[in-house]
Each structure stands twice: as structure tokens, then as C-alpha cells.
Amino acid sequence: MTTVRKTITLTDKQDAWIKSQISSGAYTNDSEVMRDLIRRAQAESDRLEAIRAALMEGERSGLSDMTPEAIRAAVRKRKSLK
């Protein structure tokens, strides 16, 4: 995997937080901190996109004639199959 060198500007508070993460032993350098933050942001973005897609699918499907309990049971069953 190729890497790209970037220059970023941080506040003193943000820089201090990054340094504290490194001194705690959680990371070995600034780049590790930034890459982890980016990976986490990407995962969160993917999670939110999946939720949005599910909501849109639900809206397109229209109203259901299922009772709330039947819907909950179907969700529990689907989760147990995973």
C-alpha cells in the first residue's frame, strides 16, 4: 500500500490530545493516531449509510399490516440467524 504525506493544522488542544495518546502507549506516533481516527470515521460513515439505506427501504415499502410485536419477533429471528 502506498502512503501519501499530508500536512495538517491542529489546535494546541488537539495536538496535546494526540501526544497524550502516544504517551499512554495506545499509539507509537502521530500517524498511527490519525490513521486510526480516519478508519473509525470511515466505519461510522459506512454504518450511518447502511442505516440511511434501511430507512429509505422502509419508507419505500409502505405501511405494514404486521403488529408491532410481530415486527419485533421478525427482527429477533433475523438477528438470531446471523
mmCIF file with all atom_site columns, C-alpha atoms in Angstrom:
data_model
loop_
_atom_site.group_PDB
_atom_site.id
_atom_site.type_symbol
_atom_site.label_atom_id
_atom_site.label_alt_id
_atom_site.label_comp_id
_atom_site.label_asym_id
_atom_site.label_entity_id
_atom_site.label_seq_id
_atom_site.pdbx_PDB_ins_code
_atom_site.Cartn_x
_atom_site.Cartn_y
_atom_site.Cartn_z
_atom_site.occupancy
_atom_site.B_iso_or_equiv
_atom_site.pdbx_formal_charge
_atom_site.auth_seq_id
_atom_site.auth_comp_id
_atom_site.auth_asym_id
_atom_site.auth_atom_id
_atom_site.pdbx_PDB_model_num
ATOM 1  C CA . MET A 1 1  ? 0.000   0.000   0.000  1.00 0.00 ? 1  MET A CA 1
ATOM 2  C CA . THR A 1 2  ? 1.418   3.362   -0.938 1.00 0.00 ? 2  THR A CA 1
ATOM 3  C CA . THR A 1 3  ? 1.316   6.223   1.511  1.00 0.00 ? 3  THR A CA 1
ATOM 4  C CA . VAL A 1 4  ? 0.735   9.901   0.888  1.00 0.00 ? 4  VAL A CA 1
ATOM 5  C CA . ARG A 1 5  ? 2.391   12.536  3.009  1.00 0.00 ? 5  ARG A CA 1
ATOM 6  C CA . LYS A 1 6  ? -0.012  15.238  4.258  1.00 0.00 ? 6  LYS A CA 1
ATOM 7  C CA . THR A 1 7  ? 0.438   18.387  6.284  1.00 0.00 ? 7  THR A CA 1
ATOM 8  C CA . ILE A 1 8  ? -2.365  19.143  8.732  1.00 0.00 ? 8  ILE A CA 1
ATOM 9  C CA . THR A 1 9  ? -3.016  22.004  11.111 1.00 0.00 ? 9  THR A CA 1
ATOM 10 C CA . LEU A 1 10 ? -4.222  21.267  14.641 1.00 0.00 ? 10 LEU A CA 1
ATOM 11 C CA . THR A 1 11 ? -5.111  23.331  17.651 1.00 0.00 ? 11 THR A CA 1
ATOM 12 C CA . ASP A 1 12 ? -2.851  23.145  20.703 1.00 0.00 ? 12 ASP A CA 1
ATOM 13 C CA . LYS A 1 13 ? -5.541  21.153  22.479 1.00 0.00 ? 13 LYS A CA 1
ATOM 14 C CA . GLN A 1 14 ? -5.795  18.622  19.625 1.00 0.00 ? 14 GLN A CA 1
ATOM 15 C CA . ASP A 1 15 ? -2.007  18.269  19.491 1.00 0.00 ? 15 ASP A CA 1
ATOM 16 C CA . ALA A 1 16 ? -1.877  17.720  23.254 1.00 0.00 ? 16 ALA A CA 1
ATOM 17 C CA . TRP A 1 17 ? -4.532  15.011  22.974 1.00 0.00 ? 17 TRP A CA 1
ATOM 18 C CA . ILE A 1 18 ? -2.589  13.217  20.241 1.00 0.00 ? 18 ILE A CA 1
ATOM 19 C CA . LYS A 1 19 ? 0.580   13.419  22.346 1.00 0.00 ? 19 LYS A CA 1
ATOM 20 C CA . SER A 1 20 ? -1.314  12.012  25.339 1.00 0.00 ? 20 SER A CA 1
ATOM 21 C CA . GLN A 1 21 ? -2.485  9.068   23.228 1.00 0.00 ? 21 GLN A CA 1
ATOM 22 C CA . ILE A 1 22 ? 1.102   8.354   22.233 1.00 0.00 ? 22 ILE A CA 1
ATOM 23 C CA . SER A 1 23 ? 2.483   8.746   25.769 1.00 0.00 ? 23 SER A CA 1
ATOM 24 C CA . SER A 1 24 ? -0.218  6.396   27.088 1.00 0.00 ? 24 SER A CA 1
ATOM 25 C CA . GLY A 1 25 ? 1.159   3.700   24.805 1.00 0.00 ? 25 GLY A CA 1
ATOM 26 C CA . ALA A 1 26 ? -2.023  3.408   22.740 1.00 0.00 ? 26 ALA A CA 1
ATOM 27 C CA . TYR A 1 27 ? -0.116  4.545   19.637 1.00 0.00 ? 27 TYR A CA 1
ATOM 28 C CA . THR A 1 28 ? 3.535   4.862   18.712 1.00 0.00 ? 28 THR A CA 1
ATOM 29 C CA . ASN A 1 29 ? 3.344   8.041   16.614 1.00 0.00 ? 29 ASN A CA 1
ATOM 30 C CA . ASP A 1 30 ? 1.101   10.797  15.268 1.00 0.00 ? 30 ASP A CA 1
ATOM 31 C CA . SER A 1 31 ? 0.446   8.962   12.010 1.00 0.00 ? 31 SER A CA 1
ATOM 32 C CA . GLU A 1 32 ? -0.950  5.918   13.813 1.00 0.00 ? 32 GLU A CA 1
ATOM 33 C CA . VAL A 1 33 ? -3.364  8.146   15.732 1.00 0.00 ? 33 VAL A CA 1
ATOM 34 C CA . MET A 1 34 ? -4.549  9.892   12.580 1.00 0.00 ? 34 MET A CA 1
ATOM 35 C CA . ARG A 1 35 ? -4.924  6.661   10.586 1.00 0.00 ? 35 ARG A CA 1
ATOM 36 C CA . ASP A 1 36 ? -6.960  5.099   13.393 1.00 0.00 ? 36 ASP A CA 1
ATOM 37 C CA . LEU A 1 37 ? -9.204  8.168   13.620 1.00 0.00 ? 37 LEU A CA 1
ATOM 38 C CA . ILE A 1 38 ? -9.754  8.041   9.852  1.00 0.00 ? 38 ILE A CA 1
ATOM 39 C CA . ARG A 1 39 ? -10.536 4.296   9.931  1.00 0.00 ? 39 ARG A CA 1
ATOM 40 C CA . ARG A 1 40 ? -13.046 4.873   12.724 1.00 0.00 ? 40 ARG A CA 1
ATOM 41 C CA . ALA A 1 41 ? -14.661 7.783   10.868 1.00 0.00 ? 41 ALA A CA 1
ATOM 42 C CA . GLN A 1 42 ? -14.913 5.653   7.719  1.00 0.00 ? 42 GLN A CA 1
ATOM 43 C CA . ALA A 1 43 ? -16.535 2.793   9.660  1.00 0.00 ? 43 ALA A CA 1
ATOM 44 C CA . GLU A 1 44 ? -19.006 5.209   11.266 1.00 0.00 ? 44 GLU A CA 1
ATOM 45 C CA . SER A 1 45 ? -19.814 6.713   7.872  1.00 0.00 ? 45 SER A CA 1
ATOM 46 C CA . ASP A 1 46 ? -20.446 3.231   6.451  1.00 0.00 ? 46 ASP A CA 1
ATOM 47 C CA . ARG A 1 47 ? -22.661 2.370   9.442  1.00 0.00 ? 47 ARG A CA 1
ATOM 48 C CA . LEU A 1 48 ? -24.713 5.546   9.012  1.00 0.00 ? 48 LEU A CA 1
ATOM 49 C CA . GLU A 1 49 ? -25.056 4.941   5.277  1.00 0.00 ? 49 GLU A CA 1
ATOM 50 C CA . ALA A 1 50 ? -26.407 1.438   5.969  1.00 0.00 ? 50 ALA A CA 1
ATOM 51 C CA . ILE A 1 51 ? -28.940 2.905   8.408  1.00 0.00 ? 51 ILE A CA 1
ATOM 52 C CA . ARG A 1 52 ? -29.999 5.542   5.867  1.00 0.00 ? 52 ARG A CA 1
ATOM 53 C CA . ALA A 1 53 ? -30.403 2.861   3.190  1.00 0.00 ? 53 ALA A CA 1
ATOM 54 C CA . ALA A 1 54 ? -32.523 0.734   5.539  1.00 0.00 ? 54 ALA A CA 1
ATOM 55 C CA . LEU A 1 55 ? -34.703 3.730   6.409  1.00 0.00 ? 55 LEU A CA 1
ATOM 56 C CA . MET A 1 56 ? -35.201 4.560   2.743  1.00 0.00 ? 56 MET A CA 1
ATOM 57 C CA . GLU A 1 57 ? -36.077 0.929   2.005  1.00 0.00 ? 57 GLU A CA 1
ATOM 58 C CA . GLY A 1 58 ? -38.588 1.026   4.845  1.00 0.00 ? 58 GLY A CA 1
ATOM 59 C CA . GLU A 1 59 ? -40.175 4.198   3.509  1.00 0.00 ? 59 GLU A CA 1
ATOM 60 C CA . ARG A 1 60 ? -40.423 2.723   0.006  1.00 0.00 ? 60 ARG A CA 1
ATOM 61 C CA . SER A 1 61 ? -42.058 -0.451  1.308  1.00 0.00 ? 61 SER A CA 1
ATOM 62 C CA . GLY A 1 62 ? -45.018 1.494   2.652  1.00 0.00 ? 62 GLY A CA 1
ATOM 63 C CA . LEU A 1 63 ? -47.140 0.706   5.677  1.00 0.00 ? 63 LEU A CA 1
ATOM 64 C CA . SER A 1 64 ? -47.114 -2.767  7.159  1.00 0.00 ? 64 SER A CA 1
ATOM 65 C CA . ASP A 1 65 ? -50.122 -4.747  8.315  1.00 0.00 ? 65 ASP A CA 1
ATOM 66 C CA . MET A 1 66 ? -47.906 -6.518  10.875 1.00 0.00 ? 66 MET A CA 1
ATOM 67 C CA . THR A 1 67 ? -48.414 -5.765  14.551 1.00 0.00 ? 67 THR A CA 1
ATOM 68 C CA . PRO A 1 68 ? -45.541 -4.173  16.479 1.00 0.00 ? 68 PRO A CA 1
ATOM 69 C CA . GLU A 1 69 ? -44.981 -7.486  18.314 1.00 0.00 ? 69 GLU A CA 1
ATOM 70 C CA . ALA A 1 70 ? -44.827 -9.402  15.021 1.00 0.00 ? 70 ALA A CA 1
ATOM 71 C CA . ILE A 1 71 ? -42.268 -6.917  13.711 1.00 0.00 ? 71 ILE A CA 1
ATOM 72 C CA . ARG A 1 72 ? -40.146 -7.290  16.874 1.00 0.00 ? 72 ARG A CA 1
ATOM 73 C CA . ALA A 1 73 ? -40.352 -11.087 16.601 1.00 0.00 ? 73 ALA A CA 1
ATOM 74 C CA . ALA A 1 74 ? -39.229 -10.953 12.963 1.00 0.00 ? 74 ALA A CA 1
ATOM 75 C CA . VAL A 1 75 ? -36.290 -8.729  13.903 1.00 0.00 ? 75 VAL A CA 1
ATOM 76 C CA . ARG A 1 76 ? -35.283 -11.069 16.756 1.00 0.00 ? 76 ARG A CA 1
ATOM 77 C CA . LYS A 1 77 ? -35.474 -14.050 14.404 1.00 0.00 ? 77 LYS A CA 1
ATOM 78 C CA . ARG A 1 78 ? -33.380 -12.300 11.761 1.00 0.00 ? 78 ARG A CA 1
ATOM 79 C CA . LYS A 1 79 ? -30.757 -11.346 14.372 1.00 0.00 ? 79 LYS A CA 1
ATOM 80 C CA . SER A 1 80 ? -30.580 -14.910 15.686 1.00 0.00 ? 80 SER A CA 1
ATOM 81 C CA . LEU A 1 81 ? -29.806 -16.191 12.181 1.00 0.00 ? 81 LEU A CA 1
ATOM 82 C CA . LYS A 1 82 ? -26.699 -14.007 11.915 1.00 0.00 ? 82 LYS A CA 1
#
